[in-house]
Amino acid sequence: MRHLILGVAFAALLPLAAHAEGDAAAGEKAFAPCKACHAFGKNGAGPDLQGVVGRKAGTKEGFNYDAALKNSGITWDEANLHEWITDPKKKIPGNKMMYAGIKDPKKVDDVIAYLKTKN
């Protein structure tokens, strides 16, 4: 019985450990390829990412978003950003972002930590 209780408690805590806190300095370096399209404080080929954490997807004023992002209904919290940065086409099918994603979960956590410094 004790093993069952411990197993249930461990399973309940797994989602909390799924995304470790990232390193913002490492995230700035991992963000380098993103700079081809994204900036902070202005739109480019991609939308301005200043304040992206906590923002509803497809809502940054002055950027022409595709219907998939506009209609996604998601907010860029850490979990959604993790899925998006890992595989944008899987997270929001039909979006026009031309990027395959970052497959290393540590680098994704680091990029998210960096983005949080830009809020």
N, CA, C and O atoms as CSV, one atom per row, in Angstrom:
chain,resi,resn,atom,element,x,y,z
A,1,MET,N,N,0.823,-1.187,0.000
A,1,MET,CA,C,0.000,0.000,0.000
A,1,MET,C,C,0.871,1.257,0.000
A,1,MET,O,O,0.580,2.222,-0.707
A,2,ARG,N,N,1.939,1.238,0.797
A,2,ARG,CA,C,2.822,2.395,0.867
A,2,ARG,C,C,3.452,2.679,-0.495
A,2,ARG,O,O,3.601,3.839,-0.880
A,3,HIS,N,N,3.824,1.620,-1.228
A,3,HIS,CA,C,4.417,1.790,-2.547
A,3,HIS,C,C,3.417,2.403,-3.519
A,3,HIS,O,O,3.788,3.219,-4.363
A,4,LEU,N,N,2.177,2.021,-3.404
A,4,LEU,CA,C,1.137,2.583,-4.258
A,4,LEU,C,C,0.974,4.071,-3.992
A,4,LEU,O,O,0.869,4.863,-4.928
A,5,ILE,N,N,0.953,4.450,-2.734
A,5,ILE,CA,C,0.802,5.862,-2.372
A,5,ILE,C,C,2.005,6.666,-2.869
A,5,ILE,O,O,1.839,7.757,-3.414
A,6,LEU,N,N,3.203,6.134,-2.686
A,6,LEU,CA,C,4.402,6.819,-3.163
A,6,LEU,C,C,4.399,6.931,-4.681
A,6,LEU,O,O,4.798,7.958,-5.230
A,7,GLY,N,N,3.959,5.898,-5.348
A,7,GLY,CA,C,3.882,5.925,-6.811
A,7,GLY,C,C,2.907,6.984,-7.311
A,7,GLY,O,O,3.196,7.697,-8.272
A,8,VAL,N,N,1.759,7.084,-6.662
A,8,VAL,CA,C,0.767,8.095,-7.039
A,8,VAL,C,C,1.327,9.486,-6.779
A,8,VAL,O,O,1.160,10.380,-7.608
A,9,ALA,N,N,1.986,9.682,-5.646
A,9,ALA,CA,C,2.573,10.990,-5.316
A,9,ALA,C,C,3.648,11.359,-6.330
A,9,ALA,O,O,3.713,12.509,-6.765
A,10,PHE,N,N,4.486,10.413,-6.712
A,10,PHE,CA,C,5.533,10.665,-7.700
A,10,PHE,C,C,4.922,11.032,-9.047
A,10,PHE,O,O,5.369,11.979,-9.695
A,11,ALA,N,N,3.909,10.293,-9.467
A,11,ALA,CA,C,3.247,10.571,-10.743
A,11,ALA,C,C,2.610,11.958,-10.750
A,11,ALA,O,O,2.600,12.630,-11.781
A,12,ALA,N,N,2.089,12.381,-9.626
A,12,ALA,CA,C,1.465,13.703,-9.532
A,12,ALA,C,C,2.494,14.824,-9.662
A,12,ALA,O,O,2.168,15.913,-10.134
A,13,LEU,N,N,3.725,14.563,-9.251
A,13,LEU,CA,C,4.767,15.584,-9.308
A,13,LEU,C,C,5.493,15.636,-10.646
A,13,LEU,O,O,6.182,16.620,-10.918
A,14,LEU,N,N,5.368,14.633,-11.476
A,14,LEU,CA,C,6.071,14.604,-12.756
A,14,LEU,C,C,5.812,15.828,-13.627
A,14,LEU,O,O,6.775,16.377,-14.163
A,15,PRO,N,N,4.578,16.289,-13.804
A,15,PRO,CA,C,4.379,17.469,-14.649
A,15,PRO,C,C,5.116,18.699,-14.131
A,15,PRO,O,O,5.509,19.553,-14.926
A,16,LEU,N,N,5.310,18.809,-12.832
A,16,LEU,CA,C,6.019,19.947,-12.277
A,16,LEU,C,C,7.496,19.915,-12.645
A,16,LEU,O,O,8.127,20.965,-12.766
A,17,ALA,N,N,8.045,18.737,-12.820
A,17,ALA,CA,C,9.459,18.597,-13.148
A,17,ALA,C,C,9.706,18.573,-14.650
A,17,ALA,O,O,10.858,18.528,-15.081
A,18,ALA,N,N,8.657,18.601,-15.446
A,18,ALA,CA,C,8.802,18.465,-16.889
A,18,ALA,C,C,9.625,19.592,-17.507
A,18,ALA,O,O,10.369,19.364,-18.461
A,19,HIS,N,N,9.498,20.805,-16.971
A,19,HIS,CA,C,10.231,21.943,-17.511
A,19,HIS,C,C,11.063,22.581,-16.416
A,19,HIS,O,O,10.545,23.272,-15.539
A,20,ALA,N,N,12.341,22.339,-16.483
A,20,ALA,CA,C,13.243,22.910,-15.491
A,20,ALA,C,C,13.422,24.397,-15.767
A,20,ALA,O,O,13.151,24.874,-16.869
A,21,GLU,N,N,13.876,25.110,-14.768
A,21,GLU,CA,C,14.159,26.533,-14.940
A,21,GLU,C,C,15.374,26.660,-15.854
A,21,GLU,O,O,16.387,25.991,-15.650
A,22,GLY,N,N,15.266,27.504,-16.841
A,22,GLY,CA,C,16.352,27.679,-17.789
A,22,GLY,C,C,17.352,28.735,-17.349
A,22,GLY,O,O,17.158,29.425,-16.349
A,23,ASP,N,N,18.414,28.842,-18.114
A,23,ASP,CA,C,19.490,29.800,-17.894
A,23,ASP,C,C,19.360,30.885,-18.962
A,23,ASP,O,O,19.571,30.623,-20.146
A,24,ALA,N,N,19.012,32.105,-18.543
A,24,ALA,CA,C,18.757,33.195,-19.491
A,24,ALA,C,C,19.989,33.537,-20.328
A,24,ALA,O,O,19.855,33.848,-21.511
A,25,ALA,N,N,21.190,33.488,-19.736
A,25,ALA,CA,C,22.405,33.802,-20.493
A,25,ALA,C,C,22.629,32.771,-21.600
A,25,ALA,O,O,22.975,33.123,-22.728
A,26,ALA,N,N,22.428,31.499,-21.268
A,26,ALA,CA,C,22.543,30.447,-22.289
A,26,ALA,C,C,21.417,30.593,-23.314
A,26,ALA,O,O,21.606,30.320,-24.499
A,27,GLY,N,N,20.250,31.026,-22.847
A,27,GLY,CA,C,19.114,31.225,-23.739
A,27,GLY,C,C,19.351,32.325,-24.755
A,27,GLY,O,O,18.885,32.235,-25.891
A,28,GLU,N,N,20.072,33.366,-24.354
A,28,GLU,CA,C,20.395,34.439,-25.300
A,28,GLU,C,C,21.230,33.888,-26.456
A,28,GLU,O,O,21.029,34.266,-27.610
A,29,LYS,N,N,22.162,32.998,-26.138
A,29,LYS,CA,C,22.987,32.371,-27.184
A,29,LYS,C,C,22.147,31.431,-28.045
A,29,LYS,O,O,22.276,31.422,-29.269
A,30,ALA,N,N,21.286,30.642,-27.405
A,30,ALA,CA,C,20.442,29.697,-28.149
A,30,ALA,C,C,19.420,30.432,-29.015
A,30,ALA,O,O,18.933,29.881,-30.002
A,31,PHE,N,N,19.096,31.671,-28.649
A,31,PHE,CA,C,18.134,32.491,-29.388
A,31,PHE,C,C,18.724,33.048,-30.692
A,31,PHE,O,O,17.980,33.536,-31.542
A,32,ALA,N,N,20.024,32.981,-30.855
A,32,ALA,CA,C,20.704,33.584,-32.004
A,32,ALA,C,C,20.049,33.276,-33.354
A,32,ALA,O,O,19.861,34.204,-34.140
A,33,PRO,N,N,19.693,32.027,-33.667
A,33,PRO,CA,C,19.060,31.767,-34.969
A,33,PRO,C,C,17.698,32.457,-35.119
A,33,PRO,O,O,17.263,32.743,-36.235
A,34,CYS,N,N,17.035,32.719,-34.000
A,34,CYS,CA,C,15.711,33.353,-34.026
A,34,CYS,C,C,15.790,34.808,-34.473
A,34,CYS,O,O,14.819,35.370,-34.982
A,35,LYS,N,N,16.979,35.417,-34.272
A,35,LYS,CA,C,17.172,36.829,-34.610
A,35,LYS,C,C,17.029,37.104,-36.105
A,35,LYS,O,O,16.848,38.253,-36.509
A,36,ALA,N,N,17.108,36.072,-36.915
A,36,ALA,CA,C,16.935,36.257,-38.356
A,36,ALA,C,C,15.540,36.817,-38.656
A,36,ALA,O,O,15.357,37.536,-39.638
A,37,CYS,N,N,14.566,36.489,-37.814
A,37,CYS,CA,C,13.184,36.932,-38.053
A,37,CYS,C,C,12.591,37.737,-36.900
A,37,CYS,O,O,11.678,38.534,-37.120
A,38,HIS,N,N,13.079,37.551,-35.696
A,38,HIS,CA,C,12.475,38.162,-34.509
A,38,HIS,C,C,13.404,39.169,-33.843
A,38,HIS,O,O,14.624,39.002,-33.827
A,39,ALA,N,N,12.797,40.214,-33.297
A,39,ALA,CA,C,13.519,41.230,-32.529
A,39,ALA,C,C,12.694,41.563,-31.295
A,39,ALA,O,O,11.597,41.038,-31.103
A,40,PHE,N,N,13.230,42.430,-30.477
A,40,PHE,CA,C,12.533,42.918,-29.291
A,40,PHE,C,C,12.295,44.415,-29.492
A,40,PHE,O,O,13.240,45.190,-29.638
A,41,GLY,N,N,11.044,44.800,-29.499
A,41,GLY,CA,C,10.697,46.204,-29.662
A,41,GLY,C,C,10.252,46.583,-31.056
A,41,GLY,O,O,9.839,47.721,-31.282
A,42,LYS,N,N,10.326,45.644,-32.009
A,42,LYS,CA,C,9.839,45.931,-33.362
A,42,LYS,C,C,9.526,44.629,-34.089
A,42,LYS,O,O,10.127,43.588,-33.826
A,43,ASN,N,N,8.568,44.716,-35.012
A,43,ASN,CA,C,8.233,43.576,-35.855
A,43,ASN,C,C,9.243,43.483,-36.986
A,43,ASN,O,O,9.795,44.489,-37.432
A,44,GLY,N,N,9.470,42.273,-37.436
A,44,GLY,CA,C,10.323,42.028,-38.592
A,44,GLY,C,C,9.616,40.999,-39.460
A,44,GLY,O,O,8.407,41.085,-39.674
A,45,ALA,N,N,10.373,40.025,-39.959
A,45,ALA,CA,C,9.748,38.925,-40.692
A,45,ALA,C,C,8.841,38.132,-39.758
A,45,ALA,O,O,7.862,37.522,-40.188
A,46,GLY,N,N,9.188,38.155,-38.466
A,46,GLY,CA,C,8.370,37.565,-37.412
A,46,GLY,C,C,7.934,38.663,-36.469
A,46,GLY,O,O,8.476,39.768,-36.513
A,47,PRO,N,N,6.963,38.377,-35.615
A,47,PRO,CA,C,6.479,39.417,-34.707
A,47,PRO,C,C,7.492,39.798,-33.624
A,47,PRO,O,O,8.369,39.011,-33.266
A,48,ASP,N,N,7.349,41.002,-33.120
A,48,ASP,CA,C,8.113,41.511,-31.988
A,48,ASP,C,C,7.895,40.572,-30.800
A,48,ASP,O,O,6.753,40.259,-30.462
A,49,LEU,N,N,8.962,40.130,-30.177
A,49,LEU,CA,C,8.848,39.202,-29.050
A,49,LEU,C,C,8.959,39.894,-27.691
A,49,LEU,O,O,8.964,39.225,-26.658
A,50,GLN,N,N,9.048,41.216,-27.680
A,50,GLN,CA,C,9.048,41.935,-26.400
A,50,GLN,C,C,7.720,41.654,-25.704
A,50,GLN,O,O,6.658,41.922,-26.266
A,51,GLY,N,N,7.771,41.124,-24.500
A,51,GLY,CA,C,6.553,40.834,-23.742
A,51,GLY,C,C,5.759,39.634,-24.214
A,51,GLY,O,O,4.568,39.531,-23.922
A,52,VAL,N,N,6.393,38.726,-24.936
A,52,VAL,CA,C,5.662,37.577,-25.483
A,52,VAL,C,C,5.151,36.632,-24.393
A,52,VAL,O,O,4.073,36.055,-24.534
A,53,VAL,N,N,5.916,36.468,-23.308
A,53,VAL,CA,C,5.490,35.545,-22.253
A,53,VAL,C,C,4.247,36.121,-21.575
A,53,VAL,O,O,4.284,37.205,-20.993
A,54,GLY,N,N,3.156,35.377,-21.663
A,54,GLY,CA,C,1.879,35.810,-21.104
A,54,GLY,C,C,0.946,36.455,-22.116
A,54,GLY,O,O,-0.208,36.745,-21.801
A,55,ARG,N,N,1.435,36.680,-23.323
A,55,ARG,CA,C,0.624,37.310,-24.363
A,55,ARG,C,C,-0.185,36.254,-25.121
A,55,ARG,O,O,0.275,35.128,-25.312
A,56,LYS,N,N,-1.375,36.625,-25.543
A,56,LYS,CA,C,-2.195,35.734,-26.359
A,56,LYS,C,C,-1.576,35.640,-27.753
A,56,LYS,O,O,-1.170,36.653,-28.323
A,57,ALA,N,N,-1.506,34.448,-28.291
A,57,ALA,CA,C,-0.909,34.221,-29.610
A,57,ALA,C,C,-1.665,34.988,-30.690
A,57,ALA,O,O,-2.892,35.076,-30.673
A,58,GLY,N,N,-0.899,35.539,-31.629
A,58,GLY,CA,C,-1.490,36.207,-32.787
A,58,GLY,C,C,-2.068,37.580,-32.508
A,58,GLY,O,O,-2.958,38.032,-33.229
A,59,THR,N,N,-1.576,38.260,-31.463
A,59,THR,CA,C,-2.192,39.536,-31.088
A,59,THR,C,C,-1.243,40.724,-31.072
A,59,THR,O,O,-1.687,41.832,-30.771
A,60,LYS,N,N,0.030,40.557,-31.375
A,60,LYS,CA,C,0.952,41.695,-31.336
A,60,LYS,C,C,0.561,42.681,-32.439
A,60,LYS,O,O,0.549,42.345,-33.623
A,61,GLU,N,N,0.247,43.881,-32.024
A,61,GLU,CA,C,-0.208,44.910,-32.952
A,61,GLU,C,C,0.838,45.180,-34.031
A,61,GLU,O,O,2.038,45.233,-33.759
A,62,GLY,N,N,0.356,45.347,-35.251
A,62,GLY,CA,C,1.223,45.699,-36.359
A,62,GLY,C,C,1.837,44.529,-37.098
A,62,GLY,O,O,2.570,44.733,-38.065
A,63,PHE,N,N,1.554,43.295,-36.666
A,63,PHE,CA,C,2.088,42.137,-37.380
A,63,PHE,C,C,0.945,41.389,-38.048
A,63,PHE,O,O,-0.117,41.207,-37.453
A,64,ASN,N,N,1.162,40.960,-39.276
A,64,ASN,CA,C,0.147,40.247,-40.048
A,64,ASN,C,C,0.267,38.736,-39.784
A,64,ASN,O,O,1.011,38.031,-40.466
A,65,TYR,N,N,-0.470,38.266,-38.794
A,65,TYR,CA,C,-0.438,36.846,-38.417
A,65,TYR,C,C,-1.273,35.996,-39.361
A,65,TYR,O,O,-2.226,36.477,-39.974
A,66,ASP,N,N,-0.905,34.738,-39.467
A,66,ASP,CA,C,-1.709,33.787,-40.222
A,66,ASP,C,C,-2.929,33.385,-39.391
A,66,ASP,O,O,-2.960,33.585,-38.177
A,67,ALA,N,N,-3.915,32.825,-40.052
A,67,ALA,CA,C,-5.164,32.433,-39.390
A,67,ALA,C,C,-4.927,31.394,-38.299
A,67,ALA,O,O,-5.601,31.411,-37.268
A,68,ALA,N,N,-3.977,30.492,-38.519
A,68,ALA,CA,C,-3.718,29.434,-37.529
A,68,ALA,C,C,-3.321,30.042,-36.177
A,68,ALA,O,O,-3.819,29.613,-35.136
A,69,LEU,N,N,-2.441,31.025,-36.188
A,69,LEU,CA,C,-2.029,31.657,-34.931
A,69,LEU,C,C,-3.140,32.530,-34.364
A,69,LEU,O,O,-3.402,32.494,-33.162
A,70,LYS,N,N,-3.786,33.305,-35.204
A,70,LYS,CA,C,-4.873,34.177,-34.744
A,70,LYS,C,C,-5.981,33.388,-34.057
A,70,LYS,O,O,-6.552,33.834,-33.062
A,71,ASN,N,N,-6.273,32.227,-34.592
A,71,ASN,CA,C,-7.391,31.423,-34.099
A,71,ASN,C,C,-6.985,30.321,-33.122
A,71,ASN,O,O,-7.825,29.511,-32.729
A,72,SER,N,N,-5.736,30.280,-32.732
A,72,SER,CA,C,-5.256,29.191,-31.868
A,72,SER,C,C,-5.851,29.249,-30.464
A,72,SER,O,O,-6.042,28.215,-29.824
A,73,GLY,N,N,-6.143,30.448,-29.989
A,73,GLY,CA,C,-6.714,30.588,-28.652
A,73,GLY,C,C,-5.733,30.335,-27.516
A,73,GLY,O,O,-6.137,30.254,-26.355
A,74,ILE,N,N,-4.452,30.209,-27.837
A,74,ILE,CA,C,-3.493,29.931,-26.771
A,74,ILE,C,C,-2.838,31.208,-26.270
A,74,ILE,O,O,-2.796,32.227,-26.960
A,75,THR,N,N,-2.336,31.121,-25.061
A,75,THR,CA,C,-1.545,32.184,-24.452
A,75,THR,C,C,-0.132,31.646,-24.303
A,75,THR,O,O,0.059,30.479,-23.960
A,76,TRP,N,N,0.848,32.482,-24.556
A,76,TRP,CA,C,2.244,32.047,-24.509
A,76,TRP,C,C,2.748,31.933,-23.071
A,76,TRP,O,O,3.526,32.762,-22.599
A,77,ASP,N,N,2.283,30.887,-22.390
A,77,ASP,CA,C,2.834,30.551,-21.083
A,77,ASP,C,C,4.030,29.623,-21.320
A,77,ASP,O,O,4.330,29.272,-22.461
A,78,GLU,N,N,4.698,29.236,-20.257
A,78,GLU,CA,C,5.906,28.421,-20.424
A,78,GLU,C,C,5.634,27.084,-21.119
A,78,GLU,O,O,6.422,26.655,-21.962
A,79,ALA,N,N,4.539,26.432,-20.775
A,79,ALA,CA,C,4.235,25.132,-21.385
A,79,ALA,C,C,3.976,25.277,-22.879
A,79,ALA,O,O,4.497,24.498,-23.677
A,80,ASN,N,N,3.168,26.276,-23.267
A,80,ASN,CA,C,2.891,26.482,-24.693
A,80,ASN,C,C,4.138,26.914,-25.445
A,80,ASN,O,O,4.372,26.459,-26.564
A,81,LEU,N,N,4.937,27.782,-24.849
A,81,LEU,CA,C,6.184,28.184,-25.494
A,81,LEU,C,C,7.119,26.998,-25.672
A,81,LEU,O,O,7.783,26.882,-26.702
A,82,HIS,N,N,7.178,26.124,-24.687
A,82,HIS,CA,C,8.059,24.946,-24.792
A,82,HIS,C,C,7.649,24.086,-25.983
A,82,HIS,O,O,8.496,23.673,-26.775
A,83,GLU,N,N,6.364,23.819,-26.107
A,83,GLU,CA,C,5.878,23.010,-27.233
A,83,GLU,C,C,6.110,23.727,-28.560
A,83,GLU,O,O,6.504,23.100,-29.544
A,84,TRP,N,N,5.869,25.036,-28.594
A,84,TRP,CA,C,6.014,25.823,-29.822
A,84,TRP,C,C,7.478,25.867,-30.274
A,84,TRP,O,O,7.782,25.606,-31.438
A,85,ILE,N,N,8.372,26.196,-29.353
A,85,ILE,CA,C,9.786,26.317,-29.706
A,85,ILE,C,C,10.355,24.967,-30.118
A,85,ILE,O,O,11.257,24.908,-30.953
A,86,THR,N,N,9.840,23.880,-29.544
A,86,THR,CA,C,10.296,22.539,-29.897
A,86,THR,C,C,9.839,22.143,-31.298
A,86,THR,O,O,10.614,21.577,-32.069
A,87,ASP,N,N,8.578,22.439,-31.629
A,87,ASP,CA,C,8.033,22.030,-32.935
A,87,ASP,C,C,6.832,22.903,-33.292
A,87,ASP,O,O,5.695,22.526,-33.012
A,88,PRO,N,N,7.069,24.071,-33.909
A,88,PRO,CA,C,5.978,24.996,-34.219
A,88,PRO,C,C,4.865,24.391,-35.085
A,88,PRO,O,O,3.689,24.691,-34.878
A,89,LYS,N,N,5.224,23.559,-36.034
A,89,LYS,CA,C,4.214,22.976,-36.937
A,89,LYS,C,C,3.315,21.983,-36.208
A,89,LYS,O,O,2.136,21.851,-36.538
A,90,LYS,N,N,3.860,21.296,-35.232
A,90,LYS,CA,C,3.064,20.349,-34.450
A,90,LYS,C,C,2.170,21.092,-33.467
A,90,LYS,O,O,1.008,20.727,-33.288
A,91,LYS,N,N,2.702,22.132,-32.830
A,91,LYS,CA,C,1.944,22.870,-31.825
A,91,LYS,C,C,0.747,23.583,-32.441
A,91,LYS,O,O,-0.358,23.516,-31.904
A,92,ILE,N,N,0.956,24.261,-33.557
A,92,ILE,CA,C,-0.132,24.977,-34.231
A,92,ILE,C,C,-0.062,24.644,-35.723
A,92,ILE,O,O,0.578,25.358,-36.495
A,93,PRO,N,N,-0.723,23.558,-36.121
A,93,PRO,CA,C,-0.706,23.174,-37.533
A,93,PRO,C,C,-1.242,24.297,-38.421
A,93,PRO,O,O,-2.205,24.982,-38.077
A,94,GLY,N,N,-0.592,24.462,-39.566
A,94,GLY,CA,C,-1.024,25.470,-40.526
A,94,GLY,C,C,-0.397,26.836,-40.326
A,94,GLY,O,O,-0.683,27.759,-41.089
A,95,ASN,N,N,0.463,26.992,-39.305
A,95,ASN,CA,C,1.113,28.295,-39.124
A,95,ASN,C,C,2.178,28.485,-40.193
A,95,ASN,O,O,2.669,27.511,-40.764
A,96,LYS,N,N,2.537,29.741,-40.466
A,96,LYS,CA,C,3.478,30.026,-41.550
A,96,LYS,C,C,4.930,30.208,-41.110
A,96,LYS,O,O,5.782,30.535,-41.935
A,97,MET,N,N,5.228,30.001,-39.824
A,97,MET,CA,C,6.608,30.157,-39.374
A,97,MET,C,C,7.475,29.075,-40.012
A,97,MET,O,O,7.171,27.885,-39.927
A,98,MET,N,N,8.545,29.506,-40.644
A,98,MET,CA,C,9.429,28.593,-41.361
A,98,MET,C,C,10.627,28.225,-40.485
A,98,MET,O,O,11.756,28.633,-40.757
A,99,TYR,N,N,10.368,27.456,-39.439
A,99,TYR,CA,C,11.419,27.055,-38.517
A,99,TYR,C,C,11.063,25.687,-37.965
A,99,TYR,O,O,9.931,25.459,-37.540
A,100,ALA,N,N,12.024,24.780,-37.970
A,100,ALA,CA,C,11.764,23.404,-37.543
A,100,ALA,C,C,11.709,23.255,-36.031
A,100,ALA,O,O,11.128,22.290,-35.534
A,101,GLY,N,N,12.299,24.186,-35.285
A,101,GLY,CA,C,12.274,24.108,-33.834
A,101,GLY,C,C,13.608,23.697,-33.242
A,101,GLY,O,O,14.530,23.292,-33.952
A,102,ILE,N,N,13.689,23.810,-31.925
A,102,ILE,CA,C,14.873,23.410,-31.161
A,102,ILE,C,C,14.523,22.092,-30.468
A,102,ILE,O,O,13.563,22.028,-29.700
A,103,LYS,N,N,15.284,21.068,-30.733
A,103,LYS,CA,C,14.960,19.739,-30.200
A,103,LYS,C,C,15.539,19.472,-28.812
A,103,LYS,O,O,15.067,18.572,-28.118
A,104,ASP,N,N,16.544,20.229,-28.395
A,104,ASP,CA,C,17.177,20.033,-27.091
A,104,ASP,C,C,16.329,20.720,-26.015
A,104,ASP,O,O,16.262,21.949,-25.987
A,105,PRO,N,N,15.673,19.947,-25.120
A,105,PRO,CA,C,14.792,20.540,-24.104
A,105,PRO,C,C,15.488,21.559,-23.211
A,105,PRO,O,O,14.860,22.532,-22.794
A,106,LYS,N,N,16.760,21.363,-22.910
A,106,LYS,CA,C,17.513,22.315,-22.073
A,106,LYS,C,C,17.631,23.658,-22.792
A,106,LYS,O,O,17.445,24.710,-22.180
A,107,LYS,N,N,17.938,23.624,-24.085
A,107,LYS,CA,C,18.039,24.873,-24.853
A,107,LYS,C,C,16.687,25.577,-24.939
A,107,LYS,O,O,16.621,26.806,-24.899
A,108,VAL,N,N,15.619,24.808,-25.056
A,108,VAL,CA,C,14.277,25.397,-25.083
A,108,VAL,C,C,14.000,26.094,-23.755
A,108,VAL,O,O,13.513,27.224,-23.742
A,109,ASP,N,N,14.302,25.438,-22.643
A,109,ASP,CA,C,14.131,26.057,-21.323
A,109,ASP,C,C,14.963,27.329,-21.210
A,109,ASP,O,O,14.517,28.321,-20.634
A,110,ASP,N,N,16.172,27.296,-21.762
A,110,ASP,CA,C,17.044,28.465,-21.710
A,110,ASP,C,C,16.462,29.623,-22.538
A,110,ASP,O,O,16.490,30.773,-22.101
A,111,VAL,N,N,15.946,29.322,-23.707
A,111,VAL,CA,C,15.344,30.372,-24.544
A,111,VAL,C,C,14.137,30.983,-23.827
A,111,VAL,O,O,13.955,32.200,-23.850
A,112,ILE,N,N,13.331,30.163,-23.206
A,112,ILE,CA,C,12.166,30.674,-22.471
A,112,ILE,C,C,12.628,31.571,-21.324
A,112,ILE,O,O,12.034,32.624,-21.089
A,113,ALA,N,N,13.666,31.172,-20.614
A,113,ALA,CA,C,14.208,32.006,-19.529
A,113,ALA,C,C,14.669,33.350,-20.088
A,113,ALA,O,O,14.461,34.388,-19.460
A,114,TYR,N,N,15.289,33.333,-21.258
A,114,TYR,CA,C,15.735,34.567,-21.915
A,114,TYR,C,C,14.537,35.431,-22.309
A,114,TYR,O,O,14.541,36.640,-22.079
A,115,LEU,N,N,13.518,34.818,-22.898
A,115,LEU,CA,C,12.326,35.572,-23.293
A,115,LEU,C,C,11.664,36.236,-22.085
A,115,LEU,O,O,11.141,37.347,-22.182
A,116,LYS,N,N,11.695,35.546,-20.960
A,116,LYS,CA,C,11.106,36.103,-19.730
A,116,LYS,C,C,11.820,37.377,-19.280
A,116,LYS,O,O,11.216,38.225,-18.624
A,117,THR,N,N,13.089,37.515,-19.626
A,117,THR,CA,C,13.822,38.734,-19.260
A,117,THR,C,C,13.418,39.905,-20.145
A,117,THR,O,O,13.765,41.048,-19.848
A,118,LYS,N,N,12.702,39.644,-21.211
A,118,LYS,CA,C,12.282,40.673,-22.162
A,118,LYS,C,C,10.842,41.089,-21.957
A,118,LYS,O,O,10.266,41.740,-22.829
A,119,ASN,N,N,10.249,40.739,-20.850
A,119,ASN,CA,C,8.841,41.094,-20.586
A,119,ASN,C,C,8.712,42.408,-19.911
A,119,ASN,O,O,7.599,42.847,-19.622
